[in-house]
């Protein structure tokens, strides 16, 4: 009887141990499955993100290639138009100014500045060259005349008879010594007072800030009623009074000192 009871207790304990081991195994398997599920999910997300980023990169590359192709075609078209215009013996002013405006919106500053500089040097029409210089000049802008130094007003109108401009009003500049320098109404201004090679650097003598002083300088050079050094000094002061930056005014003064006309005898 005792043996039967002992065997019954052992059997129950054995069954309990087996159940406990099976439950532990189930827990371990469940944990492993959960870990694998999380790993697979993370791997799937990582692959999905990589695929998305690669797709975005490919889209960017495709867009860049399309833009490059468009830019190349646009550059080529503008270059072809510019070459055709500049090689023509009869350059149209309106067409030239439109081309300058088109060149001005090119995204590449190097190509844009190079083309504009070519127009400044080679355009036959003064207003076209002046427009190219103004686009290329970072300091270009409307002149502002000092009321202390200038009396009258300044404006240029297109000369209907030639490729030049006429002063629309009388203007008088008074220098630091009190000398008055006149610029009469109707004076012909063609921009030749400043070499074309400098227009891209200092601005055009037709539209930019240097226009009033340069027109005044050109008129005094044509009359030659004062010594060269006095006219050049007046030019520098007139530039400063027109709110031209000092560095730009100094460059222009050096240019007329070096390349400007010379005369010894005053004409009456």
mmCIF file of C-alpha atoms in Angstrom:
data_model
loop_
_atom_site.group_PDB
_atom_site.id
_atom_site.type_symbol
_atom_site.label_atom_id
_atom_site.label_comp_id
_atom_site.label_asym_id
_atom_site.label_seq_id
_atom_site.Cartn_x
_atom_site.Cartn_y
_atom_site.Cartn_z
ATOM 1 C CA UNK A 1 0.000 0.000 0.000
ATOM 2 C CA UNK A 2 2.768 2.407 0.855
ATOM 3 C CA UNK A 3 4.598 1.473 -2.320
ATOM 4 C CA UNK A 4 1.532 2.335 -4.380
ATOM 5 C CA UNK A 5 1.220 5.720 -2.701
ATOM 6 C CA UNK A 6 4.902 6.424 -3.229
ATOM 7 C CA UNK A 7 4.657 5.536 -6.907
ATOM 8 C CA UNK A 8 1.589 7.787 -7.244
ATOM 9 C CA UNK A 9 3.430 10.758 -5.724
ATOM 10 C CA UNK A 10 6.453 10.212 -7.976
ATOM 11 C CA UNK A 11 4.171 9.981 -11.028
ATOM 12 C CA UNK A 12 2.424 13.244 -10.122
ATOM 13 C CA UNK A 13 5.749 15.050 -9.575
ATOM 14 C CA UNK A 14 7.084 13.740 -12.874
ATOM 15 C CA UNK A 15 4.017 14.984 -14.715
ATOM 16 C CA UNK A 16 4.383 18.377 -12.989
ATOM 17 C CA UNK A 17 8.033 18.640 -13.980
ATOM 18 C CA UNK A 18 7.187 17.739 -17.583
ATOM 19 C CA UNK A 19 4.456 20.385 -17.662
ATOM 20 C CA UNK A 20 6.809 23.017 -16.221
ATOM 21 C CA UNK A 21 9.511 22.225 -18.796
ATOM 22 C CA UNK A 22 6.980 22.382 -21.636
ATOM 23 C CA UNK A 23 5.671 25.742 -20.466
ATOM 24 C CA UNK A 24 9.206 27.098 -20.191
ATOM 25 C CA UNK A 25 9.943 25.855 -23.686
ATOM 26 C CA UNK A 26 6.802 27.554 -24.972
ATOM 27 C CA UNK A 27 7.842 30.826 -23.317
ATOM 28 C CA UNK A 28 11.330 30.622 -24.802
ATOM 29 C CA UNK A 29 9.938 29.860 -28.249
ATOM 30 C CA UNK A 30 7.489 32.748 -27.917
ATOM 31 C CA UNK A 31 10.266 35.139 -26.955
ATOM 32 C CA UNK A 32 12.404 33.969 -29.892
ATOM 33 C CA UNK A 33 9.483 34.417 -32.282
ATOM 34 C CA UNK A 34 8.865 37.932 -30.935
ATOM 35 C CA UNK A 35 12.556 38.833 -31.333
ATOM 36 C CA UNK A 36 12.569 37.473 -34.888
ATOM 37 C CA UNK A 37 9.386 39.371 -35.683
ATOM 38 C CA UNK A 38 10.874 42.632 -34.383
ATOM 39 C CA UNK A 39 14.116 42.029 -36.307
ATOM 40 C CA UNK A 40 12.253 41.299 -39.528
ATOM 41 C CA UNK A 41 10.103 44.402 -39.023
ATOM 42 C CA UNK A 42 13.147 46.617 -38.427
ATOM 43 C CA UNK A 43 14.922 45.111 -41.431
ATOM 44 C CA UNK A 44 11.858 45.619 -43.586
ATOM 45 C CA UNK A 45 11.559 49.257 -42.452
ATOM 46 C CA UNK A 46 15.270 49.829 -43.085
ATOM 47 C CA UNK A 47 14.997 48.389 -46.589
ATOM 48 C CA UNK A 48 11.868 50.435 -47.229
ATOM 49 C CA UNK A 49 13.635 53.647 -46.131
ATOM 50 C CA UNK A 50 16.660 52.822 -48.259
ATOM 51 C CA UNK A 51 14.398 52.197 -51.244
ATOM 52 C CA UNK A 52 12.581 55.486 -50.667
ATOM 53 C CA UNK A 53 15.839 57.452 -50.370
ATOM 54 C CA UNK A 54 17.219 55.801 -53.489
ATOM 55 C CA UNK A 55 14.035 56.678 -55.357
ATOM 56 C CA UNK A 56 14.292 60.300 -54.234
ATOM 57 C CA UNK A 57 17.959 60.411 -55.248
ATOM 58 C CA UNK A 58 17.155 58.974 -58.651
ATOM 59 C CA UNK A 59 14.392 61.552 -59.069
ATOM 60 C CA UNK A 60 16.828 64.339 -58.171
ATOM 61 C CA UNK A 61 19.403 63.031 -60.651
ATOM 62 C CA UNK A 62 16.757 62.761 -63.356
ATOM 63 C CA UNK A 63 15.564 66.291 -62.616
ATOM 64 C CA UNK A 64 19.144 67.613 -62.669
ATOM 65 C CA UNK A 65 19.787 65.913 -66.011
ATOM 66 C CA UNK A 66 16.619 67.395 -67.465
ATOM 67 C CA UNK A 67 17.578 70.857 -66.138
ATOM 68 C CA UNK A 68 21.114 70.541 -67.514
ATOM 69 C CA UNK A 69 19.722 69.579 -70.888
ATOM 70 C CA UNK A 70 17.334 72.534 -70.808
ATOM 71 C CA UNK A 71 20.084 74.931 -69.722
ATOM 72 C CA UNK A 72 22.420 73.661 -72.429
ATOM 73 C CA UNK A 73 19.777 74.169 -75.094
ATOM 74 C CA UNK A 74 18.978 77.610 -73.736
ATOM 75 C CA UNK A 75 22.660 78.587 -73.633
ATOM 76 C CA UNK A 76 23.189 77.385 -77.160
ATOM 77 C CA UNK A 77 20.159 79.298 -78.404
ATOM 78 C CA UNK A 78 21.306 82.533 -76.720
ATOM 79 C CA UNK A 79 24.869 82.132 -77.962
ATOM 80 C CA UNK A 80 23.621 81.530 -81.504
ATOM 81 C CA UNK A 81 21.404 84.613 -81.349
ATOM 82 C CA UNK A 82 24.209 86.739 -79.921
ATOM 83 C CA UNK A 83 26.696 85.599 -82.554
ATOM 84 C CA UNK A 84 24.210 86.241 -85.349
ATOM 85 C CA UNK A 85 23.366 89.698 -83.990
ATOM 86 C CA UNK A 86 26.958 90.849 -83.464
ATOM 87 C CA UNK A 87 28.070 89.604 -86.901
ATOM 88 C CA UNK A 88 25.308 91.561 -88.633
ATOM 89 C CA UNK A 89 26.208 94.787 -90.422
ATOM 90 C CA UNK A 90 22.848 96.299 -89.491
ATOM 91 C CA UNK A 91 22.238 95.746 -85.776
ATOM 92 C CA UNK A 92 18.735 96.581 -84.630
ATOM 93 C CA UNK A 93 18.547 98.492 -81.329
ATOM 94 C CA UNK A 94 15.352 96.857 -80.067
ATOM 95 C CA UNK A 95 16.574 93.372 -80.892
ATOM 96 C CA UNK A 96 19.915 94.085 -79.246
ATOM 97 C CA UNK A 97 18.368 95.349 -76.014
ATOM 98 C CA UNK A 98 16.070 92.309 -75.923
ATOM 99 C CA UNK A 99 19.088 90.024 -76.288
ATOM 100 C CA UNK A 100 20.867 91.841 -73.467
ATOM 101 C CA UNK A 101 17.842 91.325 -71.222
ATOM 102 C CA UNK A 102 17.790 87.635 -72.172
ATOM 103 C CA UNK A 103 21.494 87.254 -71.383
ATOM 104 C CA UNK A 104 20.940 88.990 -68.054
ATOM 105 C CA UNK A 105 18.764 86.148 -66.742
ATOM 106 C CA UNK A 106 21.316 83.388 -67.408
ATOM 107 C CA UNK A 107 21.989 81.503 -64.146
ATOM 108 C CA UNK A 108 25.749 81.160 -64.644
ATOM 109 C CA UNK A 109 27.436 84.425 -63.647
ATOM 110 C CA UNK A 110 30.631 83.591 -65.556
ATOM 111 C CA UNK A 111 28.881 82.908 -68.869
ATOM 112 C CA UNK A 112 26.518 85.833 -68.356
ATOM 113 C CA UNK A 113 29.303 88.337 -67.628
ATOM 114 C CA UNK A 114 31.391 87.076 -70.529
ATOM 115 C CA UNK A 115 28.539 87.500 -73.008
ATOM 116 C CA UNK A 116 27.644 90.932 -71.656
ATOM 117 C CA UNK A 117 31.278 92.052 -71.919
ATOM 118 C CA UNK A 118 31.323 90.965 -75.567
ATOM 119 C CA UNK A 119 28.190 93.024 -76.217
ATOM 120 C CA UNK A 120 29.748 96.034 -74.495
ATOM 121 C CA UNK A 121 32.826 95.838 -76.729
ATOM 122 C CA UNK A 122 31.279 94.806 -80.035
ATOM 123 C CA UNK A 123 27.723 96.141 -80.194
ATOM 124 C CA UNK A 124 27.515 98.862 -82.826
ATOM 125 C CA UNK A 125 24.540 100.590 -81.216
ATOM 126 C CA UNK A 126 25.582 102.716 -78.226
ATOM 127 C CA UNK A 127 22.384 102.105 -76.260
ATOM 128 C CA UNK A 128 22.773 98.333 -76.635
ATOM 129 C CA UNK A 129 26.356 98.450 -75.359
ATOM 130 C CA UNK A 130 25.241 100.722 -72.527
ATOM 131 C CA UNK A 131 22.447 98.328 -71.532
ATOM 132 C CA UNK A 132 24.915 95.432 -71.442
ATOM 133 C CA UNK A 133 27.298 97.474 -69.277
ATOM 134 C CA UNK A 134 24.542 98.383 -66.846
ATOM 135 C CA UNK A 135 23.466 94.746 -66.435
ATOM 136 C CA UNK A 136 27.093 93.737 -65.893
ATOM 137 C CA UNK A 137 27.841 96.572 -63.468
ATOM 138 C CA UNK A 138 26.967 95.729 -59.853
ATOM 139 C CA UNK A 139 26.931 99.423 -58.888
ATOM 140 C CA UNK A 140 24.725 100.579 -61.738
ATOM 141 C CA UNK A 141 21.777 102.728 -60.782
ATOM 142 C CA UNK A 142 20.071 106.051 -61.304
ATOM 143 C CA UNK A 143 22.169 109.104 -60.603
ATOM 144 C CA UNK A 144 21.451 111.414 -57.685
ATOM 145 C CA UNK A 145 22.913 114.891 -58.130
ATOM 146 C CA UNK A 146 24.077 116.914 -55.162
ATOM 147 C CA UNK A 147 22.057 120.152 -54.986
ATOM 148 C CA UNK A 148 25.089 121.843 -53.463
ATOM 149 C CA UNK A 149 27.257 121.142 -56.518
ATOM 150 C CA UNK A 150 24.760 120.915 -59.391
ATOM 151 C CA UNK A 151 22.188 123.363 -60.653
ATOM 152 C CA UNK A 152 19.716 122.556 -63.394
ATOM 153 C CA UNK A 153 18.825 118.991 -64.287
ATOM 154 C CA UNK A 154 20.203 116.143 -66.316
ATOM 155 C CA UNK A 155 18.513 113.790 -68.774
ATOM 156 C CA UNK A 156 19.490 112.227 -72.080
ATOM 157 C CA UNK A 157 17.181 111.744 -75.029
ATOM 158 C CA UNK A 158 17.812 109.657 -78.131
ATOM 159 C CA UNK A 159 19.227 111.626 -81.041
ATOM 160 C CA UNK A 160 16.882 110.907 -83.989
ATOM 161 C CA UNK A 161 19.613 111.647 -86.538
ATOM 162 C CA UNK A 162 22.490 109.497 -85.255
ATOM 163 C CA UNK A 163 23.486 106.772 -82.847
ATOM 164 C CA UNK A 164 23.942 109.065 -79.889
ATOM 165 C CA UNK A 165 22.029 111.064 -77.275
ATOM 166 C CA UNK A 166 21.280 114.707 -76.542
ATOM 167 C CA UNK A 167 21.170 116.467 -73.186
ATOM 168 C CA UNK A 168 17.589 117.485 -72.511
ATOM 169 C CA UNK A 169 18.328 120.354 -70.092
ATOM 170 C CA UNK A 170 21.032 122.790 -69.030
ATOM 171 C CA UNK A 171 23.294 121.631 -66.210
ATOM 172 C CA UNK A 172 26.013 123.491 -64.296
ATOM 173 C CA UNK A 173 28.520 121.893 -61.941
ATOM 174 C CA UNK A 174 30.393 124.002 -59.383
ATOM 175 C CA UNK A 175 33.667 122.438 -58.251
ATOM 176 C CA UNK A 176 35.429 122.752 -54.876
ATOM 177 C CA UNK A 177 37.232 125.906 -56.085
ATOM 178 C CA UNK A 178 33.983 127.610 -57.042
ATOM 179 C CA UNK A 179 34.577 127.236 -60.795
ATOM 180 C CA UNK A 180 31.385 126.645 -62.760
ATOM 181 C CA UNK A 181 31.380 124.017 -65.512
ATOM 182 C CA UNK A 182 28.405 124.156 -67.917
ATOM 183 C CA UNK A 183 26.730 121.379 -69.876
ATOM 184 C CA UNK A 184 24.338 123.065 -72.328
ATOM 185 C CA UNK A 185 21.082 121.613 -73.466
ATOM 186 C CA UNK A 186 21.369 119.806 -76.810
ATOM 187 C CA UNK A 187 24.955 118.604 -76.289
ATOM 188 C CA UNK A 188 25.637 115.417 -78.270
ATOM 189 C CA UNK A 189 26.705 112.518 -76.024
ATOM 190 C CA UNK A 190 27.910 109.268 -77.607
ATOM 191 C CA UNK A 191 29.765 107.636 -74.721
ATOM 192 C CA UNK A 192 33.193 107.875 -76.360
ATOM 193 C CA UNK A 193 34.600 109.862 -73.432
ATOM 194 C CA UNK A 194 35.135 106.531 -71.665
ATOM 195 C CA UNK A 195 36.706 103.611 -73.606
ATOM 196 C CA UNK A 196 34.290 100.731 -74.210
ATOM 197 C CA UNK A 197 36.725 98.350 -72.522
ATOM 198 C CA UNK A 198 35.949 100.037 -69.188
ATOM 199 C CA UNK A 199 32.172 100.106 -69.447
ATOM 200 C CA UNK A 200 31.714 96.628 -67.951
ATOM 201 C CA UNK A 201 33.787 97.671 -64.943
ATOM 202 C CA UNK A 202 32.702 101.244 -64.240
ATOM 203 C CA UNK A 203 29.258 101.322 -65.842
ATOM 204 C CA UNK A 204 27.942 102.885 -69.007
ATOM 205 C CA UNK A 205 28.276 106.652 -69.555
ATOM 206 C CA UNK A 206 24.707 106.704 -70.883
ATOM 207 C CA UNK A 207 22.465 105.164 -68.233
ATOM 208 C CA UNK A 208 24.420 104.635 -65.040
ATOM 209 C CA UNK A 209 25.438 106.835 -62.127
ATOM 210 C CA UNK A 210 28.488 108.086 -64.023
ATOM 211 C CA UNK A 211 26.372 109.518 -66.859
ATOM 212 C CA UNK A 212 26.001 113.181 -65.722
ATOM 213 C CA UNK A 213 29.670 113.649 -64.823
ATOM 214 C CA UNK A 214 30.837 111.822 -67.946
ATOM 215 C CA UNK A 215 28.606 113.930 -70.182
ATOM 216 C CA UNK A 216 30.022 117.025 -68.490
ATOM 217 C CA UNK A 217 33.543 115.709 -69.031
ATOM 218 C CA UNK A 218 32.899 114.924 -72.706
ATOM 219 C CA UNK A 219 31.572 118.432 -73.337
ATOM 220 C CA UNK A 220 34.563 120.092 -71.636
ATOM 221 C CA UNK A 221 36.961 117.854 -73.572
ATOM 222 C CA UNK A 222 35.299 118.888 -76.825
ATOM 223 C CA UNK A 223 35.653 122.586 -75.943
ATOM 224 C CA UNK A 224 39.152 122.367 -74.400
ATOM 225 C CA UNK A 225 38.715 125.702 -72.646
ATOM 226 C CA UNK A 226 40.607 124.571 -69.532
ATOM 227 C CA UNK A 227 43.827 122.636 -68.938
ATOM 228 C CA UNK A 228 43.629 118.847 -68.997
ATOM 229 C CA UNK A 229 44.440 118.464 -65.287
ATOM 230 C CA UNK A 230 41.648 120.877 -64.339
ATOM 231 C CA UNK A 231 39.082 119.061 -66.484
ATOM 232 C CA UNK A 232 40.110 115.690 -65.062
ATOM 233 C CA UNK A 233 39.928 117.023 -61.496
ATOM 234 C CA UNK A 234 36.479 118.443 -62.223
ATOM 235 C CA UNK A 235 35.408 115.056 -63.574
ATOM 236 C CA UNK A 236 36.406 113.293 -60.371
ATOM 237 C CA UNK A 237 34.589 115.810 -58.186
ATOM 238 C CA UNK A 238 31.483 115.632 -60.368
ATOM 239 C CA UNK A 239 31.489 111.829 -60.047
ATOM 240 C CA UNK A 240 31.631 112.052 -56.261
ATOM 241 C CA UNK A 241 28.864 114.688 -56.284
ATOM 242 C CA UNK A 242 26.773 112.225 -58.342
ATOM 243 C CA UNK A 243 27.166 109.672 -55.526
ATOM 244 C CA UNK A 244 29.443 107.424 -57.552
ATOM 245 C CA UNK A 245 31.453 105.195 -55.136
ATOM 246 C CA UNK A 246 34.911 106.603 -54.457
ATOM 247 C CA UNK A 247 36.724 103.536 -55.749
ATOM 248 C CA UNK A 248 34.802 103.688 -59.019
ATOM 249 C CA UNK A 249 35.459 107.432 -59.331
ATOM 250 C CA UNK A 250 39.185 106.850 -58.711
ATOM 251 C CA UNK A 251 39.237 104.183 -61.435
ATOM 252 C CA UNK A 252 37.604 106.584 -63.891
ATOM 253 C CA UNK A 253 40.015 109.367 -62.995
ATOM 254 C CA UNK A 254 42.959 107.030 -63.583
ATOM 255 C CA UNK A 255 41.435 106.026 -66.924
ATOM 256 C CA UNK A 256 41.085 109.580 -68.223
ATOM 257 C CA UNK A 257 44.532 110.489 -66.872
ATOM 258 C CA UNK A 258 46.040 107.572 -68.770
ATOM 259 C CA UNK A 259 43.833 107.257 -71.856
ATOM 260 C CA UNK A 260 42.055 110.610 -72.102
ATOM 261 C CA UNK A 261 42.811 113.282 -74.705
ATOM 262 C CA UNK A 262 45.621 115.792 -74.284
ATOM 263 C CA UNK A 263 45.855 119.399 -75.430
ATOM 264 C CA UNK A 264 48.237 122.248 -74.775
ATOM 265 C CA UNK A 265 46.684 125.315 -76.407
ATOM 266 C CA UNK A 266 43.326 126.595 -75.170
ATOM 267 C CA UNK A 267 40.884 127.394 -77.945
ATOM 268 C CA UNK A 268 38.600 130.372 -77.718
#
